[in-house]
Coordinates of N, CA and C in Angstrom, one line a residue:
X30 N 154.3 123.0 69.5 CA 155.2 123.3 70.6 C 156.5 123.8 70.0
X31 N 157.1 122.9 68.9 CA 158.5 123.3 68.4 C 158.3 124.7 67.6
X32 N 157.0 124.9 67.5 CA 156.9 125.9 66.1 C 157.1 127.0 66.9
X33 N 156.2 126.8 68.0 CA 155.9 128.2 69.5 C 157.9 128.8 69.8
X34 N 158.1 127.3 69.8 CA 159.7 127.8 70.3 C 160.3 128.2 69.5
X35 N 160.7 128.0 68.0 CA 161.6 128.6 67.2 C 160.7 129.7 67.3
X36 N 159.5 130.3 67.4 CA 159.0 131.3 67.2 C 160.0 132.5 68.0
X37 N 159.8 132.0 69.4 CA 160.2 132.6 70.3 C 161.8 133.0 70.5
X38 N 162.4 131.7 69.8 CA 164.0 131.9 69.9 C 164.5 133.1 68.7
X39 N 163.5 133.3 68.0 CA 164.1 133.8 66.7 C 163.3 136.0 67.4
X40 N 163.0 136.1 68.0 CA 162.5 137.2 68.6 C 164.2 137.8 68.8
X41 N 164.1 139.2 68.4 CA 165.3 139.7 69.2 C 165.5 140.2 70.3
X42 N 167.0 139.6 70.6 CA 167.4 139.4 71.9 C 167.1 138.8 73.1
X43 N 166.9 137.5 72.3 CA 165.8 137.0 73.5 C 166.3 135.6 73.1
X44 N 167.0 134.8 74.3 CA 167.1 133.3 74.7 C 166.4 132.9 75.1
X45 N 166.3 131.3 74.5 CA 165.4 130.6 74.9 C 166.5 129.2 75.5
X46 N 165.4 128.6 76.6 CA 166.2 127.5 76.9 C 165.5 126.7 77.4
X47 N 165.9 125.4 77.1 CA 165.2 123.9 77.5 C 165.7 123.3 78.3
X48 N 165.3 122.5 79.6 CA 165.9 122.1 80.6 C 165.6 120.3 80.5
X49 N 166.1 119.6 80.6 CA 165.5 118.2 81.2 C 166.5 117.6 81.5
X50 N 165.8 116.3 82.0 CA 166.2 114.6 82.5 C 167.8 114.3 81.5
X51 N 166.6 114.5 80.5 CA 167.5 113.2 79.0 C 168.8 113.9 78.7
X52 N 169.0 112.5 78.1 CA 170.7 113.3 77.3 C 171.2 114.0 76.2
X53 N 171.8 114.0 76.1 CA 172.6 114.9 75.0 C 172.2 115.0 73.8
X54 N 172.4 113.7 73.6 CA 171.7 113.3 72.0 C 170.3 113.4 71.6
X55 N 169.7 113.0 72.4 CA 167.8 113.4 72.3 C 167.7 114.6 72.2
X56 N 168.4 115.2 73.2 CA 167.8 116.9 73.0 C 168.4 117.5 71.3
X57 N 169.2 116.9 71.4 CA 169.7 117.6 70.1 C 168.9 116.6 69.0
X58 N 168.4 116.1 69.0 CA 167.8 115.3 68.4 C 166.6 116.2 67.9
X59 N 166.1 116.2 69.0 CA 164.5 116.4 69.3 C 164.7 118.4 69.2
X60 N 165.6 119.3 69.4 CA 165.1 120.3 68.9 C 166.4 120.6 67.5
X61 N 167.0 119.9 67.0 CA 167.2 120.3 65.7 C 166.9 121.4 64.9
X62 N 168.0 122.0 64.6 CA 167.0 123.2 63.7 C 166.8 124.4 64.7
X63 N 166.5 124.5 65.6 CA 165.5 125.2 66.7 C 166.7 125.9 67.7
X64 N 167.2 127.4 67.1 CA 168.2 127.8 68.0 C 168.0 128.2 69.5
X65 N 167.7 127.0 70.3 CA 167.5 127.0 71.7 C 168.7 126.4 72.3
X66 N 169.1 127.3 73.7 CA 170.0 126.4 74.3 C 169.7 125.3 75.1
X67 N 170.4 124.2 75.5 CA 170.0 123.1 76.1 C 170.4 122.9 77.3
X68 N 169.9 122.1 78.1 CA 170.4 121.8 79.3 C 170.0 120.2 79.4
X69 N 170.8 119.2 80.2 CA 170.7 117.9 79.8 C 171.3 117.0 81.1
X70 N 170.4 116.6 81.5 CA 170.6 115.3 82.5 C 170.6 116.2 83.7
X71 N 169.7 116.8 84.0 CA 169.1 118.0 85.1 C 170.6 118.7 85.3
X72 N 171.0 119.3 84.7 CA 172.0 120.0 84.9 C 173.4 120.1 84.6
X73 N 173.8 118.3 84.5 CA 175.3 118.2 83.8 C 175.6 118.1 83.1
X74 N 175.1 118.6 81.6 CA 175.6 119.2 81.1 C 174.9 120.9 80.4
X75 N 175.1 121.7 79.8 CA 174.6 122.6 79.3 C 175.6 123.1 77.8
X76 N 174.6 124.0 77.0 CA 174.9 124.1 75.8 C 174.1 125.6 75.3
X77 N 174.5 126.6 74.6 CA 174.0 128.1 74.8 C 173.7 128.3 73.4
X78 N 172.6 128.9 73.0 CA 172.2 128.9 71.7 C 173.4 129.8 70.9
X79 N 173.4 129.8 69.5 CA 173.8 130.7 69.2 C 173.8 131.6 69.2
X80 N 172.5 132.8 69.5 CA 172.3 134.0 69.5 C 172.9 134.3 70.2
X81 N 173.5 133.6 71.7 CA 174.2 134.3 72.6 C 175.3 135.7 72.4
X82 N 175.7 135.1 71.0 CA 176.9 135.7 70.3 C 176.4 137.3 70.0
X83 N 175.1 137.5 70.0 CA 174.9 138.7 69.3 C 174.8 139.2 70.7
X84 N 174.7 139.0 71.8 CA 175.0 139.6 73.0 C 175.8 140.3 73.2
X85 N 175.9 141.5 73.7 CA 177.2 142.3 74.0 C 177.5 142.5 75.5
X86 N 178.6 142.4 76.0 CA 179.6 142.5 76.8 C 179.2 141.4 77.8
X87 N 179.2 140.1 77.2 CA 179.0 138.8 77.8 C 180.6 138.1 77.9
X88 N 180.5 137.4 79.2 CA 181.4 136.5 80.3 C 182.0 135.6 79.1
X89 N 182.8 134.9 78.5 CA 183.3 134.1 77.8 C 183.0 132.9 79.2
X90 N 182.4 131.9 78.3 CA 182.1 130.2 79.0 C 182.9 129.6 79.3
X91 N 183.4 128.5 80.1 CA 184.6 127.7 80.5 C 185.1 127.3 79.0
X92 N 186.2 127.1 79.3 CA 187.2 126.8 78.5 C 188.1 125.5 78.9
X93 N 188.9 124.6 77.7 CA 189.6 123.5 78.3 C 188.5 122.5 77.8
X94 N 188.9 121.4 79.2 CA 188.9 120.4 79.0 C 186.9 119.9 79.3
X95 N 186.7 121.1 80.1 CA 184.6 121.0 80.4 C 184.1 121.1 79.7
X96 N 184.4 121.9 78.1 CA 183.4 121.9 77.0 C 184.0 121.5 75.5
X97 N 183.3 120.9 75.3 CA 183.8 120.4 74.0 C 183.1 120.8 72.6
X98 N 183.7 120.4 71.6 CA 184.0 120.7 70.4 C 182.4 121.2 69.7
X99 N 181.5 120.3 70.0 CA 180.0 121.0 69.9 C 179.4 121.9 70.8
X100 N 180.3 122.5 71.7 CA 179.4 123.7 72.3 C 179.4 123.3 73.8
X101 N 179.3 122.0 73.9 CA 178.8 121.1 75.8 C 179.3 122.2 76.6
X102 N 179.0 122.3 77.7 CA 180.2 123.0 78.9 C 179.5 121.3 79.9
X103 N 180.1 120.4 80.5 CA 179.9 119.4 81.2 C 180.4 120.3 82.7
X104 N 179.3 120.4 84.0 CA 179.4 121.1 84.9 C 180.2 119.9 86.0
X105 N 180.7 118.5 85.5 CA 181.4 117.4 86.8 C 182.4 116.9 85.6
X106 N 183.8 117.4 86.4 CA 185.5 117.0 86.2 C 185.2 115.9 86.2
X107 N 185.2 114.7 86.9 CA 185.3 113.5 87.4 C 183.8 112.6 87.7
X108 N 183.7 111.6 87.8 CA 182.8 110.9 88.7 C 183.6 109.7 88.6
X109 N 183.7 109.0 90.0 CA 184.4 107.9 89.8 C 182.8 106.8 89.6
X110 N 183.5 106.1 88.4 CA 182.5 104.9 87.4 C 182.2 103.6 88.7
X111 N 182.9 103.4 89.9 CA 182.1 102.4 90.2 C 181.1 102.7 91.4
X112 N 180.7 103.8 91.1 CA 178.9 104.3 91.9 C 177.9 103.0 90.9
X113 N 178.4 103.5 89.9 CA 177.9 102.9 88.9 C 178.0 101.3 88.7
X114 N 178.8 101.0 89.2 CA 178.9 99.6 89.1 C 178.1 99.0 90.5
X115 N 178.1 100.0 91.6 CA 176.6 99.7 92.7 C 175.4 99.4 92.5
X116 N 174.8 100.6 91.8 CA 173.8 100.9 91.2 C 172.9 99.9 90.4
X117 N 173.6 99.7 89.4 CA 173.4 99.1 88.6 C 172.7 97.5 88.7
X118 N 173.4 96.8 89.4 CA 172.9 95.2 90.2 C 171.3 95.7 90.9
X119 N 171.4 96.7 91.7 CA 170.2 97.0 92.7 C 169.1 97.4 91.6
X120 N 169.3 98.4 90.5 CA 168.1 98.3 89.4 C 168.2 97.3 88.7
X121 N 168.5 96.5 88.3 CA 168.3 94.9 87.5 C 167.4 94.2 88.6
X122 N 168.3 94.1 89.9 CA 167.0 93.3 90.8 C 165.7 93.7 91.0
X123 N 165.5 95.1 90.9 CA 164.0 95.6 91.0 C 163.3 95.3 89.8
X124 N 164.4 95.8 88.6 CA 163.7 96.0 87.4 C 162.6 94.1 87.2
X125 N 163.3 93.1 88.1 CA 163.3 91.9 87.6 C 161.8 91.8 88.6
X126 N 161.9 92.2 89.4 CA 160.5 92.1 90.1 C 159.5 93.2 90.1
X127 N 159.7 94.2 89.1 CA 158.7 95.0 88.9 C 158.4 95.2 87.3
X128 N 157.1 94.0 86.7 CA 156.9 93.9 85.5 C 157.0 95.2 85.0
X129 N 157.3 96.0 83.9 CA 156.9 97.1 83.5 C 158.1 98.2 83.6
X130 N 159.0 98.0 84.5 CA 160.0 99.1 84.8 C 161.3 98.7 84.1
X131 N 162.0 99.9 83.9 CA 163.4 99.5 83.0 C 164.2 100.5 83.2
X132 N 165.7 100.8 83.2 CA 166.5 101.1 83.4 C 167.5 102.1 82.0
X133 N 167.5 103.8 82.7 CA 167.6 104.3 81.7 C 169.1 104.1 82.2
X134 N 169.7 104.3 81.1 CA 171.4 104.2 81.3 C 172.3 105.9 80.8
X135 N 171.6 107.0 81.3 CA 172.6 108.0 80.6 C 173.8 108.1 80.9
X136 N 174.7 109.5 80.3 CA 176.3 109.7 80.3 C 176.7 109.5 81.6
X137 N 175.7 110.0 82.5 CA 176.4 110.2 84.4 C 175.5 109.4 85.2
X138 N 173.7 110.1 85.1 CA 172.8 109.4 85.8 C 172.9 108.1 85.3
X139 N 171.5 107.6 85.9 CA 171.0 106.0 86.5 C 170.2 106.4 86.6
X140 N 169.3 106.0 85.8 CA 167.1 106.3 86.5 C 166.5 104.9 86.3
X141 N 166.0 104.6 86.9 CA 165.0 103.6 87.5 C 163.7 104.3 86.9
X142 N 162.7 103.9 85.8 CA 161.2 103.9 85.4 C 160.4 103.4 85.7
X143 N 159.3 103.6 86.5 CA 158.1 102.4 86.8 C 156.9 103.4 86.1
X144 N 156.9 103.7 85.4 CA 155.6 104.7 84.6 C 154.4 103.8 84.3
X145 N 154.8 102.1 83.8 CA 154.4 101.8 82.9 C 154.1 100.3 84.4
X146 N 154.2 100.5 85.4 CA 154.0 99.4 85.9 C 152.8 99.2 87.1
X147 N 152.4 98.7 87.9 CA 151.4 98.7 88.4 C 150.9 99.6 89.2
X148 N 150.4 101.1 89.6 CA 150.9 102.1 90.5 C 151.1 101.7 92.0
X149 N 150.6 101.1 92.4 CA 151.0 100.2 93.5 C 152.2 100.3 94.0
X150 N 151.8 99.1 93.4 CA 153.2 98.5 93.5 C 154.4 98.4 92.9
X151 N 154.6 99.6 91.8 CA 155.6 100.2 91.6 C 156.2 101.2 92.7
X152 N 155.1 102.2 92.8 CA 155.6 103.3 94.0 C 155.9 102.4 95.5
X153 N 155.9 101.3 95.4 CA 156.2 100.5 97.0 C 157.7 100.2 96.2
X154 N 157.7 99.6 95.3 CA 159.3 99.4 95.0 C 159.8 100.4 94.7
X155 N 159.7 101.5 94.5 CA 160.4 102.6 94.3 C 161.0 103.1 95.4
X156 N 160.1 103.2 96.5 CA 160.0 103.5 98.1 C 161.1 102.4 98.8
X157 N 160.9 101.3 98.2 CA 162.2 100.7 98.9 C 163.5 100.8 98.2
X158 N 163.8 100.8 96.3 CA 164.7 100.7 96.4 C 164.8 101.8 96.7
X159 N 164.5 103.2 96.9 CA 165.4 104.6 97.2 C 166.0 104.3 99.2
X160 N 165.7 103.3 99.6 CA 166.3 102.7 101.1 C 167.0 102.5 100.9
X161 N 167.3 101.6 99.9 CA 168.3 100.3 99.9 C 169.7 101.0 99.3
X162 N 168.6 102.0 98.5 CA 170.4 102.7 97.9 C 170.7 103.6 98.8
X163 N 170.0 104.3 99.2 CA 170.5 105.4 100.8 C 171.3 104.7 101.5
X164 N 171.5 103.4 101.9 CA 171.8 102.5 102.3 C 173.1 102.6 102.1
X165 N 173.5 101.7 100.8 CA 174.9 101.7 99.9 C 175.6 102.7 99.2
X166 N 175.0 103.9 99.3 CA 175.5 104.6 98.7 C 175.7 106.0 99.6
X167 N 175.9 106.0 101.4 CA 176.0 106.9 101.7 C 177.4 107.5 102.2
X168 N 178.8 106.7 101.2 CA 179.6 107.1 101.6 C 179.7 108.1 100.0
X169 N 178.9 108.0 99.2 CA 179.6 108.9 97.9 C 178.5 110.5 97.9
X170 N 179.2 111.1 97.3 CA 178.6 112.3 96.9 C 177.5 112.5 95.7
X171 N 176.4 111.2 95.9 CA 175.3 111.6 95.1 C 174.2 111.5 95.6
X172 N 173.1 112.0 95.0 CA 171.8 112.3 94.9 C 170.7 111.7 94.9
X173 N 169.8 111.0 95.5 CA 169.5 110.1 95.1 C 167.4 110.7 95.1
X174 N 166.6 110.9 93.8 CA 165.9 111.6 93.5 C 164.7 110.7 93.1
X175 N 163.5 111.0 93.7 CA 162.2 110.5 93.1 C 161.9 111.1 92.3
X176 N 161.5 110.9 91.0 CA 161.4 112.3 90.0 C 159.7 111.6 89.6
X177 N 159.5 112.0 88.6 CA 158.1 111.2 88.1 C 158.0 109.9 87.7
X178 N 157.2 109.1 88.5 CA 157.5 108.2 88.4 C 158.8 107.3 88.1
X179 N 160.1 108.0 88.8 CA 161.3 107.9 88.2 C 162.1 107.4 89.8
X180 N 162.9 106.7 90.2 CA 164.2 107.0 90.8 C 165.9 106.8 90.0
X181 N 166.3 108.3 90.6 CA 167.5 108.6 89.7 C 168.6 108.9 91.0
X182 N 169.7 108.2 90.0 CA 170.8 108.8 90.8 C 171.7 109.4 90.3
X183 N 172.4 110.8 90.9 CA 173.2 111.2 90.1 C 173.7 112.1 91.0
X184 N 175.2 112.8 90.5 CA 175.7 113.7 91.2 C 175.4 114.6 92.4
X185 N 175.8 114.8 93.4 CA 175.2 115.7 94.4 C 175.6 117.0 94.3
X186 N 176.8 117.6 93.5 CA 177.1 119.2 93.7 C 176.2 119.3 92.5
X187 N 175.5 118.9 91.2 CA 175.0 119.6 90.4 C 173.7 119.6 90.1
X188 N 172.6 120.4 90.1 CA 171.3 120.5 89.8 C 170.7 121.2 88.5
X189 N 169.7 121.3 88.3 CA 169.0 122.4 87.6 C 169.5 124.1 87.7
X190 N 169.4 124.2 89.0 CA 169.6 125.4 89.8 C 171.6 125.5 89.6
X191 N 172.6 124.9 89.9 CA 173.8 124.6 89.2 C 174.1 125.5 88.1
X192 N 173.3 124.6 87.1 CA 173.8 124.8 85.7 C 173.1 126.3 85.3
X193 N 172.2 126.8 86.0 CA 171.5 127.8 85.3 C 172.3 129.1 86.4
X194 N 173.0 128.6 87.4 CA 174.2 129.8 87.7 C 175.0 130.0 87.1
X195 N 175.3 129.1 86.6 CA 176.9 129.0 85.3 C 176.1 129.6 84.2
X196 N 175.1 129.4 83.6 CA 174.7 129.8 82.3 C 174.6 131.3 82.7
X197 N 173.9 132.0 83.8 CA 173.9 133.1 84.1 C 175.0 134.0 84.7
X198 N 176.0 133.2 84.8 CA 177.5 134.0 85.1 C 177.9 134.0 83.6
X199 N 177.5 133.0 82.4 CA 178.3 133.7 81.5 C 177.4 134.6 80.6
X200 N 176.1 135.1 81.5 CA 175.7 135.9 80.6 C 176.2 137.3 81.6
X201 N 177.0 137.7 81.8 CA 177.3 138.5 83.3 C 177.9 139.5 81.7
X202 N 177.4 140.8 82.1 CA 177.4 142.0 81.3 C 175.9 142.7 80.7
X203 N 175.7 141.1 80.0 CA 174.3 141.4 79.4 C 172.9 142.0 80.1
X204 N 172.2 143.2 79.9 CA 171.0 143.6 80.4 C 170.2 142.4 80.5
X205 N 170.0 142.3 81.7 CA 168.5 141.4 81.9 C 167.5 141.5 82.1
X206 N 166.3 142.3 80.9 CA 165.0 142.9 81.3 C 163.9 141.9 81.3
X207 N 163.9 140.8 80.9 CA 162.8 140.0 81.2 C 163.2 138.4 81.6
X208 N 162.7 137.6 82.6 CA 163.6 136.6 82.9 C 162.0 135.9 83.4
X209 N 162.1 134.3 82.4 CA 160.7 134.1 82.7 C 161.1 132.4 82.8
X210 N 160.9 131.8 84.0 CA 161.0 130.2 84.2 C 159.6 129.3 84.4
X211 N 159.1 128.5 83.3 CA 158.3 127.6 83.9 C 159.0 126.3 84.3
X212 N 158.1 125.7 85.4 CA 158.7 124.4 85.4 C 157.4 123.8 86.0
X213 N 157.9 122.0 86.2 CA 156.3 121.6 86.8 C 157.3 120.3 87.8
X214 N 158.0 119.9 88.3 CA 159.1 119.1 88.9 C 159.2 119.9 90.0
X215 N 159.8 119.1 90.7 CA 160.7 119.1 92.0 C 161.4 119.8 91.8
X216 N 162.2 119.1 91.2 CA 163.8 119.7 90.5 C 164.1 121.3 90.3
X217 N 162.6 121.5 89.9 CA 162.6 123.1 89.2 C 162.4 124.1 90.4
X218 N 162.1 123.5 91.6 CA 161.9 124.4 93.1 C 163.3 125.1 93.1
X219 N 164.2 124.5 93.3 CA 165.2 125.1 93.4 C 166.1 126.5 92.2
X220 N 165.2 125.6 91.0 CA 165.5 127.1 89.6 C 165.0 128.1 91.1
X221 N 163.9 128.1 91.4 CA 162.8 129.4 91.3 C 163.3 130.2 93.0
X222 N 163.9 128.9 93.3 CA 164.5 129.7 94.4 C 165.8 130.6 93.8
X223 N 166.4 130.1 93.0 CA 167.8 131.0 92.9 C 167.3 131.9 92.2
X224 N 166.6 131.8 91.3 CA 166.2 132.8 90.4 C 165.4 134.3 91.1
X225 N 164.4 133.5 92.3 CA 164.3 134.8 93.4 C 164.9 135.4 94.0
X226 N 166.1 134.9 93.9 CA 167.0 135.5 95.0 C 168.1 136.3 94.3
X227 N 168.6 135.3 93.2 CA 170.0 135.9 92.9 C 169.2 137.1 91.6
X228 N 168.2 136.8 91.0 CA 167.7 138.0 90.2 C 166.3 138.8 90.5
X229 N 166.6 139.0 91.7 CA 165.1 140.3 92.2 C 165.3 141.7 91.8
X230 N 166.8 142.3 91.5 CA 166.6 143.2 90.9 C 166.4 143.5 89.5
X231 N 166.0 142.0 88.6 CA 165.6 141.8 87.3 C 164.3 142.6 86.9
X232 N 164.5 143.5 86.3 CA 162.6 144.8 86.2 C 162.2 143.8 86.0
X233 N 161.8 142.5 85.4 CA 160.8 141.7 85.1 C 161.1 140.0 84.9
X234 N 160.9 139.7 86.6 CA 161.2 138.2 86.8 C 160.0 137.4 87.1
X235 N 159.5 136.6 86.1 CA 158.7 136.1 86.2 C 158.8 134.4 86.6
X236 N 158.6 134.0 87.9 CA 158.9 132.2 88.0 C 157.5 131.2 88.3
X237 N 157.4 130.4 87.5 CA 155.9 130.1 87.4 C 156.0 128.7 87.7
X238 N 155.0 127.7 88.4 CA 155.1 125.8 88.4 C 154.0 125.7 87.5
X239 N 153.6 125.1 87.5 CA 152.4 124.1 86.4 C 151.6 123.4 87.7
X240 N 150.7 123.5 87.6 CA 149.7 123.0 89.1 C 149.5 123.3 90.4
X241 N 148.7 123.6 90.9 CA 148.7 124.7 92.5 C 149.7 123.1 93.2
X242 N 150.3 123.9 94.0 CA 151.1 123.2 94.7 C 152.1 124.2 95.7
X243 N 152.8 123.4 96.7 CA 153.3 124.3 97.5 C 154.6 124.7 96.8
X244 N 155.1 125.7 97.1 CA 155.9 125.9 95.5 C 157.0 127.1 96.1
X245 N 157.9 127.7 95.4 CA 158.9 128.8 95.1 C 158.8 129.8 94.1
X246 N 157.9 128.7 93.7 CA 157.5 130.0 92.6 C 156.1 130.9 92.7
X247 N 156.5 132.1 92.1 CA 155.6 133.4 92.1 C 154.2 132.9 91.5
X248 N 154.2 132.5 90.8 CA 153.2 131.9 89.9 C 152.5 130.8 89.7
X249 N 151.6 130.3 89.2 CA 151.4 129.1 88.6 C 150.4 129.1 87.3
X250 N 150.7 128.0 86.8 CA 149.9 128.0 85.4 C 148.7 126.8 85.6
X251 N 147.7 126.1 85.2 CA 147.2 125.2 85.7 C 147.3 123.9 85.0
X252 N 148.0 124.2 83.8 CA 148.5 123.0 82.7 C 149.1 123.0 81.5
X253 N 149.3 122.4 80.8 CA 150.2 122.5 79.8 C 150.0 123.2 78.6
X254 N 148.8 122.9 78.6 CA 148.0 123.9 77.7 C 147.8 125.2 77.7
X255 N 147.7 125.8 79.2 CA 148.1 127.3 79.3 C 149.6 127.9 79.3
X256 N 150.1 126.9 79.8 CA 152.1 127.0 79.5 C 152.0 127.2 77.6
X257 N 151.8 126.6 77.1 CA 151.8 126.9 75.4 C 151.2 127.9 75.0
X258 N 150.0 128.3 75.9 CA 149.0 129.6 75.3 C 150.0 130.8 76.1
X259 N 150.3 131.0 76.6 CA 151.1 131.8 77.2 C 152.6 132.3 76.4
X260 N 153.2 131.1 76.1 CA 154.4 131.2 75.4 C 153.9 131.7 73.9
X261 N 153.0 131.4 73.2 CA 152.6 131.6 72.1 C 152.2 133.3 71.8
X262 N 151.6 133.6 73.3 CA 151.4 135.1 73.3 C 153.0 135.7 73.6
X263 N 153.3 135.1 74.0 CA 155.0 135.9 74.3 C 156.0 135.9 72.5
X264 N 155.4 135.1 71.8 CA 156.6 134.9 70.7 C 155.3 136.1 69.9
X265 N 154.1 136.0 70.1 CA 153.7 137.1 69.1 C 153.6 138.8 69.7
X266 N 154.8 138.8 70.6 CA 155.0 140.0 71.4 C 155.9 140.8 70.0
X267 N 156.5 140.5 69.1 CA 156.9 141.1 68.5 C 156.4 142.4 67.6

């Protein structure tokens, strides 16, 4: 998979980009080496490969105090820290009654994991704590998300769909002849909506899910294995 991607990033004129959950440091972790841009904690923050630079008559990225010294552009000024200090008590008490689940702690989010715990009776606790926090937390401006086998909480102005407006305002000049999104999430419905909408005059916009499902996207693949076989044929387009 890493090999498929540096294959692909190293094509010219041609960005590549990684979207996820995790944070900052994993991704950079995990593609090292590999001039892809990133995107991190579904949307808050983002980070643009190098190649961008060989782009011509491209938007210059926020500036100041949202991006810092390695590249970040962070899409939320503020969050006041005691959402967090809500939160937090309510995943300990589930975590404490649902053998198997544990508590990711990133830069902004809060995710709740039951992957590893009884399917049951995980997905029944999961079902109640997303009550309990709808509950306490409907005076703030966040999000509160069933992801895979996941509940997460996080920001409400910023999504997947968010950050990939901002990445595509600062690619504003640049020709866009081929524009191609997989995803297999929730989260990613809304990429495929902006992406139909705000780029239909793109000659070639391709938006794809991973599994038949009711969807926004144009496409579908049927598994991960044809998402690789596909991208593999695109990096030997050269």
């Amino acid at each position: 998979t890493l090999r498929t991607l540096r294959r692909l990033a190293e094509l010219p004129r041609t960005l590549v980009y990684v979207v996820s959950g995790r944070i900052r440091a994993h991704m950079e972790r995990w593609f090292e080496g590999i001039d892809v841009g990133l995107v991190a904690e579904h949307g808050l923050f983002y980070r643009h490969p190098q190649a961008v630079g060989q782009l011509q008559g491209l938007t210059q990225g926020p500036q100041g105090p949202m991006q810092d010294a390695d590249g970040w552009t962070c899409l939320v000024e503020h969050t006041d820290p005691q959402w967090r200090e809500t939160v937090l008590p309510l995943f300990q008490h589930y975590t404490e009654r649902t053998p198997g689940s544990f508590i990711e702690e990133k830069e902004v989010d809060l995710t709740w994991h039951y992957r590893n715990t009884d399917p049951e009776f995980g997905l029944w606790q999961a079902n109640e704590l997303k009550i309990n926090l709808e509950r306490v937390l409907s005076h703030w401006p966040l999000t509160i998300v069933n992801g895979n086998k996941t509940v997460e909480v996080r920001p409400s102005q910023v999504d997947k769909a968010y950050a990939l407006r901002a990445i595509i305002g600062n690619l504003a000049g640049a020709q866009l002849d081929f524009v191609m999104s997989i995803g297999d999430g929730r989260g990613d419905e809304n990429v495929f909506a902006f992406l139909n909408t705000e780029l239909k005059a793109t000659q070639e916009l391709i938006t794809c899910t991973v599994g038949r499902k009711s969807t926004q996207a144009k496409y579908f693949l049927p598994n991960v294995d044809s998402v690789l076989a596909i991208l593999s044929k695109l990096a030997d387009s050269s």
